[in-house]
Every structure is written in C-alpha cells, then in structure tokens.
Amino acid sequence: MDGKRQRPKWLEEFEDLANERLEGGSSCHQVHPIVENWYMKLMQQEPPTSRDSVLQAMSCLSTELITDMPDEIFETLFNEDVDYEDITFWIQELLMVGRAFQMALDRGEFDDL
C-alpha cells in the first residue's frame, strides 16, 4: 500500500483503465449518482439481516478501529467532547453500509456500471 493514500497500488491500474474507457473523464463522476441512489435507498430501510455473531464481530471490530486510530484523529475527535459511543456507533454504521454494499455487489446490483 502507498503510505500516503492507504490504498493498494494494484488498484491504480484498474482505476486508470476505467478512467480511460469512460467518456467524460473520471469513472467516479459517472458512477457516483448510481451509488448515491443505492445509498439513499439503503438508509430508508432496515439494515441487512445479520446473525448475532456478525453484529458482535462488527462491534468488536469498531472498538479495534478506535484503538488503532491515529493519535491525531483520536485527539481531535475526543478533544471536541464527542461521545465515545457516538464514534463507535458511527463506525458500526460504516461497517454495516460496507457489508450491505458487498452484498449488493454479490447480487450483481452494480454489474451494469
């Protein structure tokens, strides 16, 4: 991974290819409205059904993410009187959205992009 951007280098060739093949430039600009519509629909419904063990694992992972958070971010968040539980719930929501996104990818909801 590139230390500055924290993303795998192998991903760049695929992004470059997508950007070259799509008219009008960046693939993100063309895909974003589709993903945005999916996200808005997701936020209006119940989260994906999950076994209790999955929910517990996501709860534990959110704690690990906070523990592993860079000091600068941790200090910024918690110096502003942000409640620890609010951050934990937000991270759990991010994990749930990521899980729902992966499920949508697996179902082929974005195959036409």
PDB file of C-alpha atoms in Angstrom:
ATOM      1  CA  MET A   1       0.000   0.000   0.000  1.00  0.00           C
ATOM      2  CA  ASP A   2       1.034   3.528  -0.616  1.00  0.00           C
ATOM      3  CA  GLY A   3       1.654   5.079   2.813  1.00  0.00           C
ATOM      4  CA  LYS A   4       0.083   8.443   1.940  1.00  0.00           C
ATOM      5  CA  ARG A   5      -3.195   7.212   0.498  1.00  0.00           C
ATOM      6  CA  GLN A   6      -3.632   3.884   2.305  1.00  0.00           C
ATOM      7  CA  ARG A   7      -4.887   2.032  -0.758  1.00  0.00           C
ATOM      8  CA  PRO A   8      -3.359  -0.870  -2.637  1.00  0.00           C
ATOM      9  CA  LYS A   9      -1.143   0.106  -5.564  1.00  0.00           C
ATOM     10  CA  TRP A  10      -2.623  -2.662  -7.754  1.00  0.00           C
ATOM     11  CA  LEU A  11      -5.944  -0.811  -7.683  1.00  0.00           C
ATOM     12  CA  GLU A  12      -4.487   2.131  -9.612  1.00  0.00           C
ATOM     13  CA  GLU A  13      -4.206   0.244 -12.909  1.00  0.00           C
ATOM     14  CA  PHE A  14      -7.904  -0.661 -12.794  1.00  0.00           C
ATOM     15  CA  GLU A  15      -8.928   2.889 -11.936  1.00  0.00           C
ATOM     16  CA  ASP A  16      -6.752   4.250 -14.744  1.00  0.00           C
ATOM     17  CA  LEU A  17      -8.275   1.769 -17.206  1.00  0.00           C
ATOM     18  CA  ALA A  18     -11.804   2.734 -16.167  1.00  0.00           C
ATOM     19  CA  ASN A  19     -10.994   6.423 -16.480  1.00  0.00           C
ATOM     20  CA  GLU A  20      -9.513   5.906 -19.962  1.00  0.00           C
ATOM     21  CA  ARG A  21     -12.506   3.944 -21.237  1.00  0.00           C
ATOM     22  CA  LEU A  22     -15.270   6.123 -19.859  1.00  0.00           C
ATOM     23  CA  GLU A  23     -16.345   9.219 -21.712  1.00  0.00           C
ATOM     24  CA  GLY A  24     -16.110  12.470 -19.838  1.00  0.00           C
ATOM     25  CA  GLY A  25     -13.248  11.613 -17.524  1.00  0.00           C
ATOM     26  CA  SER A  26     -13.343  10.081 -14.088  1.00  0.00           C
ATOM     27  CA  SER A  27     -15.262   6.894 -13.518  1.00  0.00           C
ATOM     28  CA  CYS A  28     -16.307   8.158 -10.094  1.00  0.00           C
ATOM     29  CA  HIS A  29     -18.166  11.111 -11.613  1.00  0.00           C
ATOM     30  CA  GLN A  30     -20.212   8.728 -13.757  1.00  0.00           C
ATOM     31  CA  VAL A  31     -20.797   6.049 -11.135  1.00  0.00           C
ATOM     32  CA  HIS A  32     -21.432   8.330  -8.163  1.00  0.00           C
ATOM     33  CA  PRO A  33     -25.130   9.104  -8.878  1.00  0.00           C
ATOM     34  CA  ILE A  34     -25.907   5.379  -9.111  1.00  0.00           C
ATOM     35  CA  VAL A  35     -24.108   4.652  -5.851  1.00  0.00           C
ATOM     36  CA  GLU A  36     -25.724   7.687  -4.226  1.00  0.00           C
ATOM     37  CA  ASN A  37     -29.206   6.425  -5.179  1.00  0.00           C
ATOM     38  CA  TRP A  38     -28.363   2.983  -3.792  1.00  0.00           C
ATOM     39  CA  TYR A  39     -27.108   4.544  -0.550  1.00  0.00           C
ATOM     40  CA  MET A  40     -30.192   6.751  -0.113  1.00  0.00           C
ATOM     41  CA  LYS A  41     -32.435   3.713  -0.630  1.00  0.00           C
ATOM     42  CA  LEU A  42     -30.348   1.729   1.886  1.00  0.00           C
ATOM     43  CA  MET A  43     -30.710   4.487   4.509  1.00  0.00           C
ATOM     44  CA  GLN A  44     -34.516   4.321   4.203  1.00  0.00           C
ATOM     45  CA  GLN A  45     -34.755   0.626   5.006  1.00  0.00           C
ATOM     46  CA  GLU A  46     -33.676  -1.751   7.724  1.00  0.00           C
ATOM     47  CA  PRO A  47     -30.019  -2.813   7.769  1.00  0.00           C
ATOM     48  CA  PRO A  48     -29.189  -6.218   6.298  1.00  0.00           C
ATOM     49  CA  THR A  49     -30.287  -9.120   8.434  1.00  0.00           C
ATOM     50  CA  SER A  50     -27.321 -10.344  10.438  1.00  0.00           C
ATOM     51  CA  ARG A  51     -26.650 -13.191  12.789  1.00  0.00           C
ATOM     52  CA  ASP A  52     -25.894 -12.121  16.358  1.00  0.00           C
ATOM     53  CA  SER A  53     -22.305 -13.302  15.908  1.00  0.00           C
ATOM     54  CA  VAL A  54     -21.872 -10.953  12.920  1.00  0.00           C
ATOM     55  CA  LEU A  55     -23.207  -7.998  14.908  1.00  0.00           C
ATOM     56  CA  GLN A  56     -20.918  -8.855  17.809  1.00  0.00           C
ATOM     57  CA  ALA A  57     -17.923  -9.155  15.468  1.00  0.00           C
ATOM     58  CA  MET A  58     -18.684  -5.731  13.959  1.00  0.00           C
ATOM     59  CA  SER A  59     -18.981  -4.258  17.434  1.00  0.00           C
ATOM     60  CA  CYS A  60     -15.605  -5.708  18.389  1.00  0.00           C
ATOM     61  CA  LEU A  61     -14.075  -4.504  15.111  1.00  0.00           C
ATOM     62  CA  SER A  62     -15.330  -0.960  15.721  1.00  0.00           C
ATOM     63  CA  THR A  63     -13.579  -0.981  19.107  1.00  0.00           C
ATOM     64  CA  GLU A  64     -10.394  -2.242  17.459  1.00  0.00           C
ATOM     65  CA  LEU A  65     -10.600   0.505  14.825  1.00  0.00           C
ATOM     66  CA  ILE A  66     -10.895   3.165  17.520  1.00  0.00           C
ATOM     67  CA  THR A  67      -7.993   1.614  19.413  1.00  0.00           C
ATOM     68  CA  ASP A  68      -5.901   1.605  16.219  1.00  0.00           C
ATOM     69  CA  MET A  69      -6.932   5.131  15.210  1.00  0.00           C
ATOM     70  CA  PRO A  70      -4.016   7.502  14.571  1.00  0.00           C
ATOM     71  CA  ASP A  71      -3.334   9.645  17.641  1.00  0.00           C
ATOM     72  CA  GLU A  72      -4.046  12.900  15.777  1.00  0.00           C
ATOM     73  CA  ILE A  73      -7.529  11.757  14.790  1.00  0.00           C
ATOM     74  CA  PHE A  74      -8.273  10.291  18.215  1.00  0.00           C
ATOM     75  CA  GLU A  75      -7.232  13.502  19.975  1.00  0.00           C
ATOM     76  CA  THR A  76      -9.195  15.670  17.545  1.00  0.00           C
ATOM     77  CA  LEU A  77     -12.374  13.649  17.961  1.00  0.00           C
ATOM     78  CA  PHE A  78     -12.256  13.246  21.691  1.00  0.00           C
ATOM     79  CA  ASN A  79     -10.986  16.752  22.484  1.00  0.00           C
ATOM     80  CA  GLU A  80     -14.174  18.141  20.963  1.00  0.00           C
ATOM     81  CA  ASP A  81     -16.353  16.448  23.594  1.00  0.00           C
ATOM     82  CA  VAL A  82     -17.592  13.842  21.149  1.00  0.00           C
ATOM     83  CA  ASP A  83     -19.050  10.875  22.957  1.00  0.00           C
ATOM     84  CA  TYR A  84     -17.017   7.671  22.572  1.00  0.00           C
ATOM     85  CA  GLU A  85     -20.218   5.692  21.965  1.00  0.00           C
ATOM     86  CA  ASP A  86     -21.236   8.031  19.126  1.00  0.00           C
ATOM     87  CA  ILE A  87     -17.959   7.310  17.338  1.00  0.00           C
ATOM     88  CA  THR A  88     -18.376   3.583  17.974  1.00  0.00           C
ATOM     89  CA  PHE A  89     -21.917   3.585  16.562  1.00  0.00           C
ATOM     90  CA  TRP A  90     -20.797   5.607  13.534  1.00  0.00           C
ATOM     91  CA  ILE A  91     -18.017   3.096  12.804  1.00  0.00           C
ATOM     92  CA  GLN A  92     -20.515   0.250  13.204  1.00  0.00           C
ATOM     93  CA  GLU A  93     -22.787   2.020  10.723  1.00  0.00           C
ATOM     94  CA  LEU A  94     -19.880   2.326   8.281  1.00  0.00           C
ATOM     95  CA  LEU A  95     -19.200  -1.380   8.637  1.00  0.00           C
ATOM     96  CA  MET A  96     -22.876  -2.169   8.082  1.00  0.00           C
ATOM     97  CA  VAL A  97     -23.006   0.019   4.968  1.00  0.00           C
ATOM     98  CA  GLY A  98     -19.863  -1.709   3.717  1.00  0.00           C
ATOM     99  CA  ARG A  99     -21.465  -5.083   4.361  1.00  0.00           C
ATOM    100  CA  ALA A 100     -24.644  -4.036   2.544  1.00  0.00           C
ATOM    101  CA  PHE A 101     -22.535  -2.693  -0.334  1.00  0.00           C
ATOM    102  CA  GLN A 102     -20.672  -6.000  -0.621  1.00  0.00           C
ATOM    103  CA  MET A 103     -23.990  -7.863  -0.588  1.00  0.00           C
ATOM    104  CA  ALA A 104     -25.269  -5.597  -3.400  1.00  0.00           C
ATOM    105  CA  LEU A 105     -22.093  -6.260  -5.381  1.00  0.00           C
ATOM    106  CA  ASP A 106     -22.502 -10.009  -4.838  1.00  0.00           C
ATOM    107  CA  ARG A 107     -26.121  -9.808  -6.070  1.00  0.00           C
ATOM    108  CA  GLY A 108     -24.936  -8.012  -9.196  1.00  0.00           C
ATOM    109  CA  GLU A 109     -26.744  -4.738  -8.470  1.00  0.00           C
ATOM    110  CA  PHE A 110     -23.853  -2.736  -9.909  1.00  0.00           C
ATOM    111  CA  ASP A 111     -22.931  -5.011 -12.817  1.00  0.00           C
ATOM    112  CA  ASP A 112     -24.246  -2.519 -15.384  1.00  0.00           C
ATOM    113  CA  LEU A 113     -21.900   0.273 -14.286  1.00  0.00           C
TER     114      LEU A 113
END
